[in-house]
Amino acid sequence: MLDAVAVNFKSILDFLSVYVPFTQPLEILRSLVDVSIVSYLTYKLIQLVKETRAWQLVKGIIVILIVAMLSDWLKLRTLAYILNRTIELAGFALVVVFQPELRRGLEQIGRSNFKGFFSFDEKDTTIHTTFTIEEIVKACTELSRTKTGALIVVERETKLGEIINTGTRLDSSVSAELIINIFTPNTPLHDGALILRNNKLKSAACFLPLTDNPNLSKELGTRHRAALGITEVSDCISVVVSEETGKISYALNGGLTRNLTPDILRKALNKNLLEKKSVNKKLALWKGKSK
């Protein structure tokens, strides 16, 4: 009886092995992973491009692709030839014309915090960062009260060595009093940006790239355009105090938030300078348990 059951079971397995290959689940999984990765990359690409001037060109290319497919279907050979050649050259044009956007995209990929999952020797700088934030807020509050123009840039993952080299090296501890003195009118370092790195005043009177955003308000001057420009090519944070109105503004990822109160500025700095370290807390806990 048991032998008959075993034979029948073996026959069923043989049938399944022929008509339903055991590799099919693996193939399905592989296809799902493939489609998921491509979908994610496409979504991130659209998300990256949509907020830049490249989005208009992308929409134009989509229109050309649609017209090219229609011309092939309608056998319009001359038009199809011209459009196909145009599409081939569009790739080279994208690299040349939109080099800043491509650079920003690659930098965003490079800034992905993969190292946080493998590094265990990173020192906890939360206390120093909290102190730095408070000193920045105190300085901006006073500069705003006196309507003293200021531009403060806080470096994050993207290194700003080229920008730092355009100014005067300080390598000083952070203090509100020193920041205020740096931006006091008619002093040697007041004109330009102050760069902070690793909770240090790294360099002052630095030159920043200006944004070429055509939608920027005409009432914003060079200081605000510089604050936006540096955040378009890096992940840094820029804080601006207007010398005309005394209002505080905050720039990040090419976006500008204006008319901030000291409390809102503090919250914004805490969010982008402290909360990003939350991933490393789990690593510190794991390290403690492993000892």
PDB file of C-alpha atoms in Angstrom:
ATOM      1  CA  MET A   1       0.000   0.000   0.000  1.00  0.00           C
ATOM      2  CA  LEU A   2       2.760   2.428   1.001  1.00  0.00           C
ATOM      3  CA  ASP A   3       4.700   1.507  -2.124  1.00  0.00           C
ATOM      4  CA  ALA A   4       1.697   2.386  -4.286  1.00  0.00           C
ATOM      5  CA  VAL A   5       1.342   5.760  -2.550  1.00  0.00           C
ATOM      6  CA  ALA A   6       5.040   6.464  -3.029  1.00  0.00           C
ATOM      7  CA  VAL A   7       4.823   5.591  -6.724  1.00  0.00           C
ATOM      8  CA  ASN A   8       1.800   7.823  -7.223  1.00  0.00           C
ATOM      9  CA  PHE A   9       3.486  10.682  -5.346  1.00  0.00           C
ATOM     10  CA  LYS A  10       6.595  10.289  -7.494  1.00  0.00           C
ATOM     11  CA  SER A  11       4.434  10.356 -10.624  1.00  0.00           C
ATOM     12  CA  ILE A  12       2.855  13.611  -9.497  1.00  0.00           C
ATOM     13  CA  LEU A  13       6.280  15.137  -8.865  1.00  0.00           C
ATOM     14  CA  ASP A  14       7.497  14.026 -12.288  1.00  0.00           C
ATOM     15  CA  PHE A  15       4.421  15.572 -13.897  1.00  0.00           C
ATOM     16  CA  LEU A  16       4.961  18.860 -12.055  1.00  0.00           C
ATOM     17  CA  SER A  17       8.655  18.905 -12.942  1.00  0.00           C
ATOM     18  CA  VAL A  18       7.752  18.733 -16.643  1.00  0.00           C
ATOM     19  CA  TYR A  19       4.757  21.050 -16.856  1.00  0.00           C
ATOM     20  CA  VAL A  20       5.413  23.340 -13.870  1.00  0.00           C
ATOM     21  CA  PRO A  21       9.187  23.779 -13.534  1.00  0.00           C
ATOM     22  CA  PHE A  22      10.457  24.273 -10.003  1.00  0.00           C
ATOM     23  CA  THR A  23      12.461  27.240 -11.253  1.00  0.00           C
ATOM     24  CA  GLN A  24       9.250  29.145 -11.935  1.00  0.00           C
ATOM     25  CA  PRO A  25       8.929  30.667  -8.417  1.00  0.00           C
ATOM     26  CA  LEU A  26      12.532  31.834  -8.656  1.00  0.00           C
ATOM     27  CA  GLU A  27      11.873  33.352 -12.076  1.00  0.00           C
ATOM     28  CA  ILE A  28       8.790  35.112 -10.740  1.00  0.00           C
ATOM     29  CA  LEU A  29      10.767  36.469  -7.783  1.00  0.00           C
ATOM     30  CA  ARG A  30      13.568  37.599 -10.068  1.00  0.00           C
ATOM     31  CA  SER A  31      11.085  39.388 -12.340  1.00  0.00           C
ATOM     32  CA  LEU A  32       9.423  41.078  -9.371  1.00  0.00           C
ATOM     33  CA  VAL A  33      12.774  42.303  -8.058  1.00  0.00           C
ATOM     34  CA  ASP A  34      13.742  43.498 -11.537  1.00  0.00           C
ATOM     35  CA  VAL A  35      10.506  45.427 -12.055  1.00  0.00           C
ATOM     36  CA  SER A  36      10.628  46.872  -8.526  1.00  0.00           C
ATOM     37  CA  ILE A  37      14.168  48.194  -8.947  1.00  0.00           C
ATOM     38  CA  VAL A  38      13.426  49.719 -12.353  1.00  0.00           C
ATOM     39  CA  SER A  39      10.210  51.293 -11.031  1.00  0.00           C
ATOM     40  CA  TYR A  40      12.008  52.753  -8.028  1.00  0.00           C
ATOM     41  CA  LEU A  41      14.841  54.175 -10.145  1.00  0.00           C
ATOM     42  CA  THR A  42      12.350  55.651 -12.603  1.00  0.00           C
ATOM     43  CA  TYR A  43      10.383  57.236  -9.757  1.00  0.00           C
ATOM     44  CA  LYS A  44      13.524  58.735  -8.187  1.00  0.00           C
ATOM     45  CA  LEU A  45      14.670  60.037 -11.581  1.00  0.00           C
ATOM     46  CA  ILE A  46      11.332  61.746 -12.194  1.00  0.00           C
ATOM     47  CA  GLN A  47      11.345  63.105  -8.642  1.00  0.00           C
ATOM     48  CA  LEU A  48      14.847  64.501  -9.150  1.00  0.00           C
ATOM     49  CA  VAL A  49      14.200  66.037 -12.569  1.00  0.00           C
ATOM     50  CA  LYS A  50      10.691  67.363 -11.931  1.00  0.00           C
ATOM     51  CA  GLU A  51      11.895  70.192  -9.694  1.00  0.00           C
ATOM     52  CA  THR A  52      14.543  71.384 -12.172  1.00  0.00           C
ATOM     53  CA  ARG A  53      14.562  73.097 -15.540  1.00  0.00           C
ATOM     54  CA  ALA A  54      15.395  69.705 -17.092  1.00  0.00           C
ATOM     55  CA  TRP A  55      11.758  68.666 -16.610  1.00  0.00           C
ATOM     56  CA  GLN A  56      10.632  70.837 -19.520  1.00  0.00           C
ATOM     57  CA  LEU A  57      13.180  69.176 -21.802  1.00  0.00           C
ATOM     58  CA  VAL A  58      12.104  65.721 -20.613  1.00  0.00           C
ATOM     59  CA  LYS A  59       8.515  66.534 -21.531  1.00  0.00           C
ATOM     60  CA  GLY A  60       9.727  67.701 -24.939  1.00  0.00           C
ATOM     61  CA  ILE A  61      11.611  64.433 -25.475  1.00  0.00           C
ATOM     62  CA  ILE A  62       8.490  62.452 -24.545  1.00  0.00           C
ATOM     63  CA  VAL A  63       6.526  64.365 -27.191  1.00  0.00           C
ATOM     64  CA  ILE A  64       9.244  63.655 -29.776  1.00  0.00           C
ATOM     65  CA  LEU A  65       9.172  59.936 -28.894  1.00  0.00           C
ATOM     66  CA  ILE A  66       5.400  59.808 -29.368  1.00  0.00           C
ATOM     67  CA  VAL A  67       5.614  61.615 -32.715  1.00  0.00           C
ATOM     68  CA  ALA A  68       8.478  59.324 -33.791  1.00  0.00           C
ATOM     69  CA  MET A  69       6.420  56.207 -33.039  1.00  0.00           C
ATOM     70  CA  LEU A  70       3.447  57.642 -34.924  1.00  0.00           C
ATOM     71  CA  SER A  71       5.633  58.500 -37.919  1.00  0.00           C
ATOM     72  CA  ASP A  72       6.985  54.927 -37.981  1.00  0.00           C
ATOM     73  CA  TRP A  73       3.456  53.548 -37.817  1.00  0.00           C
ATOM     74  CA  LEU A  74       2.267  55.881 -40.604  1.00  0.00           C
ATOM     75  CA  LYS A  75       5.376  55.088 -42.713  1.00  0.00           C
ATOM     76  CA  LEU A  76       6.506  58.727 -42.788  1.00  0.00           C
ATOM     77  CA  ARG A  77      10.098  57.731 -43.450  1.00  0.00           C
ATOM     78  CA  THR A  78      11.707  61.174 -43.738  1.00  0.00           C
ATOM     79  CA  LEU A  79      10.094  62.493 -40.560  1.00  0.00           C
ATOM     80  CA  ALA A  80      10.862  59.253 -38.734  1.00  0.00           C
ATOM     81  CA  TYR A  81      14.523  59.441 -39.792  1.00  0.00           C
ATOM     82  CA  ILE A  82      14.890  63.036 -38.572  1.00  0.00           C
ATOM     83  CA  LEU A  83      13.194  62.314 -35.257  1.00  0.00           C
ATOM     84  CA  ASN A  84      15.224  59.147 -34.629  1.00  0.00           C
ATOM     85  CA  ARG A  85      18.490  61.043 -35.253  1.00  0.00           C
ATOM     86  CA  THR A  86      17.267  63.808 -32.929  1.00  0.00           C
ATOM     87  CA  ILE A  87      16.588  61.280 -30.173  1.00  0.00           C
ATOM     88  CA  GLU A  88      20.067  59.787 -30.589  1.00  0.00           C
ATOM     89  CA  LEU A  89      21.691  63.210 -30.168  1.00  0.00           C
ATOM     90  CA  ALA A  90      19.429  64.152 -27.256  1.00  0.00           C
ATOM     91  CA  GLY A  91      21.417  61.950 -24.877  1.00  0.00           C
ATOM     92  CA  PHE A  92      24.620  63.893 -25.533  1.00  0.00           C
ATOM     93  CA  ALA A  93      22.739  67.197 -25.293  1.00  0.00           C
ATOM     94  CA  LEU A  94      21.347  66.239 -21.888  1.00  0.00           C
ATOM     95  CA  VAL A  95      24.823  65.555 -20.499  1.00  0.00           C
ATOM     96  CA  VAL A  96      26.179  68.902 -21.720  1.00  0.00           C
ATOM     97  CA  VAL A  97      23.222  71.200 -21.045  1.00  0.00           C
ATOM     98  CA  PHE A  98      22.136  69.722 -17.715  1.00  0.00           C
ATOM     99  CA  GLN A  99      25.513  68.913 -16.197  1.00  0.00           C
ATOM    100  CA  PRO A 100      24.646  70.685 -12.879  1.00  0.00           C
ATOM    101  CA  GLU A 101      21.453  68.634 -12.478  1.00  0.00           C
ATOM    102  CA  LEU A 102      23.284  65.388 -13.292  1.00  0.00           C
ATOM    103  CA  ARG A 103      26.006  66.277 -10.821  1.00  0.00           C
ATOM    104  CA  ARG A 104      23.440  66.980  -8.134  1.00  0.00           C
ATOM    105  CA  GLY A 105      21.727  63.652  -8.799  1.00  0.00           C
ATOM    106  CA  LEU A 106      24.982  61.696  -8.562  1.00  0.00           C
ATOM    107  CA  GLU A 107      25.875  63.550  -5.370  1.00  0.00           C
ATOM    108  CA  GLN A 108      22.519  62.589  -3.855  1.00  0.00           C
ATOM    109  CA  ILE A 109      23.274  58.954  -4.659  1.00  0.00           C
ATOM    110  CA  GLY A 110      26.720  59.318  -3.137  1.00  0.00           C
ATOM    111  CA  ARG A 111      25.262  60.914  -0.023  1.00  0.00           C
ATOM    112  CA  SER A 112      23.141  57.859   0.708  1.00  0.00           C
ATOM    113  CA  ASN A 113      24.091  56.847   4.204  1.00  0.00           C
ATOM    114  CA  PHE A 114      25.223  53.292   3.395  1.00  0.00           C
ATOM    115  CA  LYS A 115      28.279  53.753   5.560  1.00  0.00           C
ATOM    116  CA  GLY A 116      26.026  54.150   8.567  1.00  0.00           C
ATOM    117  CA  PHE A 117      25.145  50.448   8.393  1.00  0.00           C
ATOM    118  CA  PHE A 118      28.759  49.302   8.400  1.00  0.00           C
ATOM    119  CA  SER A 119      30.659  51.862  10.457  1.00  0.00           C
ATOM    120  CA  PHE A 120      30.899  51.427  14.212  1.00  0.00           C
ATOM    121  CA  ASP A 121      33.603  53.926  15.172  1.00  0.00           C
ATOM    122  CA  GLU A 122      31.613  57.138  14.547  1.00  0.00           C
ATOM    123  CA  LYS A 123      31.697  59.486  17.538  1.00  0.00           C
ATOM    124  CA  ASP A 124      28.460  60.874  18.852  1.00  0.00           C
ATOM    125  CA  THR A 125      28.515  64.617  18.200  1.00  0.00           C
ATOM    126  CA  THR A 126      24.939  65.329  19.248  1.00  0.00           C
ATOM    127  CA  ILE A 127      25.931  67.568  22.167  1.00  0.00           C
ATOM    128  CA  HIS A 128      28.313  69.642  20.040  1.00  0.00           C
ATOM    129  CA  THR A 129      25.774  69.920  17.226  1.00  0.00           C
ATOM    130  CA  THR A 130      23.065  71.056  19.646  1.00  0.00           C
ATOM    131  CA  PHE A 131      25.421  73.733  20.977  1.00  0.00           C
ATOM    132  CA  THR A 132      26.281  74.827  17.425  1.00  0.00           C
ATOM    133  CA  ILE A 133      22.596  75.145  16.545  1.00  0.00           C
ATOM    134  CA  GLU A 134      21.908  77.276  19.616  1.00  0.00           C
ATOM    135  CA  GLU A 135      24.831  79.585  18.805  1.00  0.00           C
ATOM    136  CA  ILE A 136      23.646  79.998  15.212  1.00  0.00           C
ATOM    137  CA  VAL A 137      20.119  80.828  16.400  1.00  0.00           C
ATOM    138  CA  LYS A 138      21.417  83.320  18.977  1.00  0.00           C
ATOM    139  CA  ALA A 139      23.647  85.003  16.403  1.00  0.00           C
ATOM    140  CA  CYS A 140      20.893  85.197  13.780  1.00  0.00           C
ATOM    141  CA  THR A 141      18.462  86.607  16.335  1.00  0.00           C
ATOM    142  CA  GLU A 142      20.842  89.449  17.153  1.00  0.00           C
ATOM    143  CA  LEU A 143      21.808  90.020  13.512  1.00  0.00           C
ATOM    144  CA  SER A 144      18.116  90.165  12.623  1.00  0.00           C
ATOM    145  CA  ARG A 145      17.450  92.697  15.383  1.00  0.00           C
ATOM    146  CA  THR A 146      20.211  94.995  14.122  1.00  0.00           C
ATOM    147  CA  LYS A 147      19.436  94.317  10.439  1.00  0.00           C
ATOM    148  CA  THR A 148      22.956  93.094   9.791  1.00  0.00           C
ATOM    149  CA  GLY A 149      23.325  91.017   6.635  1.00  0.00           C
ATOM    150  CA  ALA A 150      24.701  87.504   7.109  1.00  0.00           C
ATOM    151  CA  LEU A 151      25.124  84.252   5.188  1.00  0.00           C
ATOM    152  CA  ILE A 152      25.940  81.081   7.141  1.00  0.00           C
ATOM    153  CA  VAL A 153      26.499  77.720   5.435  1.00  0.00           C
ATOM    154  CA  VAL A 154      26.570  74.451   7.394  1.00  0.00           C
ATOM    155  CA  GLU A 155      28.375  71.624   5.596  1.00  0.00           C
ATOM    156  CA  ARG A 156      26.871  68.134   5.758  1.00  0.00           C
ATOM    157  CA  GLU A 157      27.837  65.084   3.649  1.00  0.00           C
ATOM    158  CA  THR A 158      28.990  66.926   0.519  1.00  0.00           C
ATOM    159  CA  LYS A 159      32.396  68.457   1.201  1.00  0.00           C
ATOM    160  CA  LEU A 160      32.795  72.151   0.428  1.00  0.00           C
ATOM    161  CA  GLY A 161      36.586  72.259   0.197  1.00  0.00           C
ATOM    162  CA  GLU A 162      36.566  74.322  -2.997  1.00  0.00           C
ATOM    163  CA  ILE A 163      34.291  76.899  -1.386  1.00  0.00           C
ATOM    164  CA  ILE A 164      36.290  76.960   1.846  1.00  0.00           C
ATOM    165  CA  ASN A 165      39.484  77.710  -0.080  1.00  0.00           C
ATOM    166  CA  THR A 166      37.962  80.897  -1.527  1.00  0.00           C
ATOM    167  CA  GLY A 167      37.760  82.498   1.910  1.00  0.00           C
ATOM    168  CA  THR A 168      39.878  83.100   5.001  1.00  0.00           C
ATOM    169  CA  ARG A 169      40.542  80.065   7.194  1.00  0.00           C
ATOM    170  CA  LEU A 170      39.370  80.313  10.794  1.00  0.00           C
ATOM    171  CA  ASP A 171      39.201  76.801  12.303  1.00  0.00           C
ATOM    172  CA  SER A 172      37.569  78.343  15.347  1.00  0.00           C
ATOM    173  CA  SER A 173      35.070  77.119  17.903  1.00  0.00           C
ATOM    174  CA  VAL A 174      31.489  78.185  17.297  1.00  0.00           C
ATOM    175  CA  SER A 175      30.191  81.129  19.291  1.00  0.00           C
ATOM    176  CA  ALA A 176      27.376  83.573  18.669  1.00  0.00           C
ATOM    177  CA  GLU A 177      29.612  86.514  19.552  1.00  0.00           C
ATOM    178  CA  LEU A 178      32.231  85.567  16.966  1.00  0.00           C
ATOM    179  CA  ILE A 179      29.600  85.041  14.264  1.00  0.00           C
ATOM    180  CA  ILE A 180      28.155  88.485  15.014  1.00  0.00           C
ATOM    181  CA  ASN A 181      31.609  90.079  14.882  1.00  0.00           C
ATOM    182  CA  ILE A 182      32.394  88.424  11.550  1.00  0.00           C
ATOM    183  CA  PHE A 183      29.324  89.982   9.902  1.00  0.00           C
ATOM    184  CA  THR A 184      29.694  93.410  11.485  1.00  0.00           C
ATOM    185  CA  PRO A 185      29.794  95.948   8.616  1.00  0.00           C
ATOM    186  CA  ASN A 186      33.179  97.288   7.485  1.00  0.00           C
ATOM    187  CA  THR A 187      35.106  94.400   9.048  1.00  0.00           C
ATOM    188  CA  PRO A 188      37.477  92.386   6.807  1.00  0.00           C
ATOM    189  CA  LEU A 189      35.348  89.197   6.759  1.00  0.00           C
ATOM    190  CA  HIS A 190      31.788  90.549   6.680  1.00  0.00           C
ATOM    191  CA  ASP A 191      31.344  90.287   2.905  1.00  0.00           C
ATOM    192  CA  GLY A 192      30.810  86.660   1.880  1.00  0.00           C
ATOM    193  CA  ALA A 193      29.692  83.389   3.427  1.00  0.00           C
ATOM    194  CA  LEU A 194      30.719  81.806   6.707  1.00  0.00           C
ATOM    195  CA  ILE A 195      31.251  78.040   6.359  1.00  0.00           C
ATOM    196  CA  LEU A 196      30.770  75.637   9.290  1.00  0.00           C
ATOM    197  CA  ARG A 197      32.278  72.145   9.215  1.00  0.00           C
ATOM    198  CA  ASN A 198      32.186  69.561  12.001  1.00  0.00           C
ATOM    199  CA  ASN A 199      30.903  72.119  14.522  1.00  0.00           C
ATOM    200  CA  LYS A 200      33.730  74.534  13.734  1.00  0.00           C
ATOM    201  CA  LEU A 201      33.821  77.928  12.059  1.00  0.00           C
ATOM    202  CA  LYS A 202      35.942  76.756   9.146  1.00  0.00           C
ATOM    203  CA  SER A 203      36.228  79.732   6.793  1.00  0.00           C
ATOM    204  CA  ALA A 204      34.778  83.222   6.302  1.00  0.00           C
ATOM    205  CA  ALA A 205      34.322  85.636   3.380  1.00  0.00           C
ATOM    206  CA  CYS A 206      33.788  82.705   1.012  1.00  0.00           C
ATOM    207  CA  PHE A 207      32.403  83.003  -2.524  1.00  0.00           C
ATOM    208  CA  LEU A 208      29.345  80.912  -3.396  1.00  0.00           C
ATOM    209  CA  PRO A 209      27.795  80.028  -6.766  1.00  0.00           C
ATOM    210  CA  LEU A 210      24.623  81.967  -7.557  1.00  0.00           C
ATOM    211  CA  THR A 211      21.372  80.258  -8.451  1.00  0.00           C
ATOM    212  CA  ASP A 212      20.043  80.668 -11.980  1.00  0.00           C
ATOM    213  CA  ASN A 213      16.459  79.923 -10.932  1.00  0.00           C
ATOM    214  CA  PRO A 214      14.308  82.212 -13.122  1.00  0.00           C
ATOM    215  CA  ASN A 215      11.333  81.940 -10.751  1.00  0.00           C
ATOM    216  CA  LEU A 216      13.132  83.585  -7.841  1.00  0.00           C
ATOM    217  CA  SER A 217      11.555  86.760  -6.489  1.00  0.00           C
ATOM    218  CA  LYS A 218      13.104  89.947  -7.872  1.00  0.00           C
ATOM    219  CA  GLU A 219      13.295  91.418  -4.371  1.00  0.00           C
ATOM    220  CA  LEU A 220      15.889  88.848  -3.317  1.00  0.00           C
ATOM    221  CA  GLY A 221      19.471  90.018  -3.627  1.00  0.00           C
ATOM    222  CA  THR A 222      22.846  88.400  -4.170  1.00  0.00           C
ATOM    223  CA  ARG A 223      23.053  86.992  -0.641  1.00  0.00           C
ATOM    224  CA  HIS A 224      19.841  84.988  -1.032  1.00  0.00           C
ATOM    225  CA  ARG A 225      20.798  83.867  -4.542  1.00  0.00           C
ATOM    226  CA  ALA A 226      24.135  82.625  -3.220  1.00  0.00           C
ATOM    227  CA  ALA A 227      22.390  80.792  -0.377  1.00  0.00           C
ATOM    228  CA  LEU A 228      20.192  78.989  -2.895  1.00  0.00           C
ATOM    229  CA  GLY A 229      23.017  78.377  -5.357  1.00  0.00           C
ATOM    230  CA  ILE A 230      25.201  76.432  -2.930  1.00  0.00           C
ATOM    231  CA  THR A 231      22.264  74.254  -1.831  1.00  0.00           C
ATOM    232  CA  GLU A 232      21.545  73.379  -5.471  1.00  0.00           C
ATOM    233  CA  VAL A 233      24.961  71.749  -5.885  1.00  0.00           C
ATOM    234  CA  SER A 234      25.359  70.237  -2.404  1.00  0.00           C
ATOM    235  CA  ASP A 235      23.343  69.043   0.591  1.00  0.00           C
ATOM    236  CA  CYS A 236      24.457  71.902   2.843  1.00  0.00           C
ATOM    237  CA  ILE A 237      22.165  74.211   4.809  1.00  0.00           C
ATOM    238  CA  SER A 238      22.242  77.983   4.299  1.00  0.00           C
ATOM    239  CA  VAL A 239      20.909  80.570   6.733  1.00  0.00           C
ATOM    240  CA  VAL A 240      20.474  84.159   5.529  1.00  0.00           C
ATOM    241  CA  VAL A 241      19.766  87.369   7.398  1.00  0.00           C
ATOM    242  CA  SER A 242      18.581  90.246   5.212  1.00  0.00           C
ATOM    243  CA  GLU A 243      20.306  93.563   5.793  1.00  0.00           C
ATOM    244  CA  GLU A 244      17.282  95.429   4.383  1.00  0.00           C
ATOM    245  CA  THR A 245      14.531  93.830   6.467  1.00  0.00           C
ATOM    246  CA  GLY A 246      16.368  91.801   9.100  1.00  0.00           C
ATOM    247  CA  LYS A 247      14.289  88.751   8.181  1.00  0.00           C
ATOM    248  CA  ILE A 248      15.801  85.276   8.523  1.00  0.00           C
ATOM    249  CA  SER A 249      15.633  82.779   5.652  1.00  0.00           C
ATOM    250  CA  TYR A 250      16.640  79.144   5.347  1.00  0.00           C
ATOM    251  CA  ALA A 251      17.793  77.345   2.170  1.00  0.00           C
ATOM    252  CA  LEU A 252      17.983  73.587   1.601  1.00  0.00           C
ATOM    253  CA  ASN A 253      18.064  71.494  -1.605  1.00  0.00           C
ATOM    254  CA  GLY A 254      17.475  74.529  -3.799  1.00  0.00           C
ATOM    255  CA  GLY A 255      14.417  75.682  -1.838  1.00  0.00           C
ATOM    256  CA  LEU A 256      14.114  78.855   0.227  1.00  0.00           C
ATOM    257  CA  THR A 257      11.949  79.332   3.338  1.00  0.00           C
ATOM    258  CA  ARG A 258      11.605  82.972   4.346  1.00  0.00           C
ATOM    259  CA  ASN A 259      10.513  85.042   7.353  1.00  0.00           C
ATOM    260  CA  LEU A 260      11.564  82.534  10.009  1.00  0.00           C
ATOM    261  CA  THR A 261      11.317  83.128  13.720  1.00  0.00           C
ATOM    262  CA  PRO A 262      14.226  81.965  15.898  1.00  0.00           C
ATOM    263  CA  ASP A 263      12.144  79.006  17.128  1.00  0.00           C
ATOM    264  CA  ILE A 264      11.303  77.857  13.596  1.00  0.00           C
ATOM    265  CA  LEU A 265      14.960  78.221  12.592  1.00  0.00           C
ATOM    266  CA  ARG A 266      15.978  76.099  15.584  1.00  0.00           C
ATOM    267  CA  LYS A 267      13.476  73.382  14.645  1.00  0.00           C
ATOM    268  CA  ALA A 268      14.660  73.352  11.031  1.00  0.00           C
ATOM    269  CA  LEU A 269      18.310  73.028  12.061  1.00  0.00           C
ATOM    270  CA  ASN A 270      17.501  70.313  14.597  1.00  0.00           C
ATOM    271  CA  LYS A 271      15.557  68.356  11.989  1.00  0.00           C
ATOM    272  CA  ASN A 272      18.312  68.410   9.374  1.00  0.00           C
ATOM    273  CA  LEU A 273      21.409  68.298  11.573  1.00  0.00           C
ATOM    274  CA  LEU A 274      20.331  66.037  14.457  1.00  0.00           C
ATOM    275  CA  GLU A 275      17.525  63.736  13.325  1.00  0.00           C
ATOM    276  CA  LYS A 276      19.647  62.361  10.453  1.00  0.00           C
ATOM    277  CA  LYS A 277      21.833  60.711  13.096  1.00  0.00           C
ATOM    278  CA  SER A 278      18.982  58.554  14.422  1.00  0.00           C
ATOM    279  CA  VAL A 279      20.043  55.592  12.263  1.00  0.00           C
ATOM    280  CA  ASN A 280      23.358  55.419  14.094  1.00  0.00           C
ATOM    281  CA  LYS A 281      21.642  55.038  17.483  1.00  0.00           C
ATOM    282  CA  LYS A 282      20.671  51.458  16.640  1.00  0.00           C
ATOM    283  CA  LEU A 283      24.254  50.711  15.694  1.00  0.00           C
ATOM    284  CA  ALA A 284      25.510  52.091  18.989  1.00  0.00           C
ATOM    285  CA  LEU A 285      23.025  49.893  20.871  1.00  0.00           C
ATOM    286  CA  TRP A 286      24.068  46.821  18.870  1.00  0.00           C
ATOM    287  CA  LYS A 287      27.719  47.589  19.558  1.00  0.00           C
ATOM    288  CA  GLY A 288      27.049  47.826  23.297  1.00  0.00           C
ATOM    289  CA  LYS A 289      25.299  44.460  23.347  1.00  0.00           C
ATOM    290  CA  SER A 290      28.058  42.777  21.361  1.00  0.00           C
ATOM    291  CA  LYS A 291      30.735  43.657  23.921  1.00  0.00           C
TER     292      LYS A 291
END
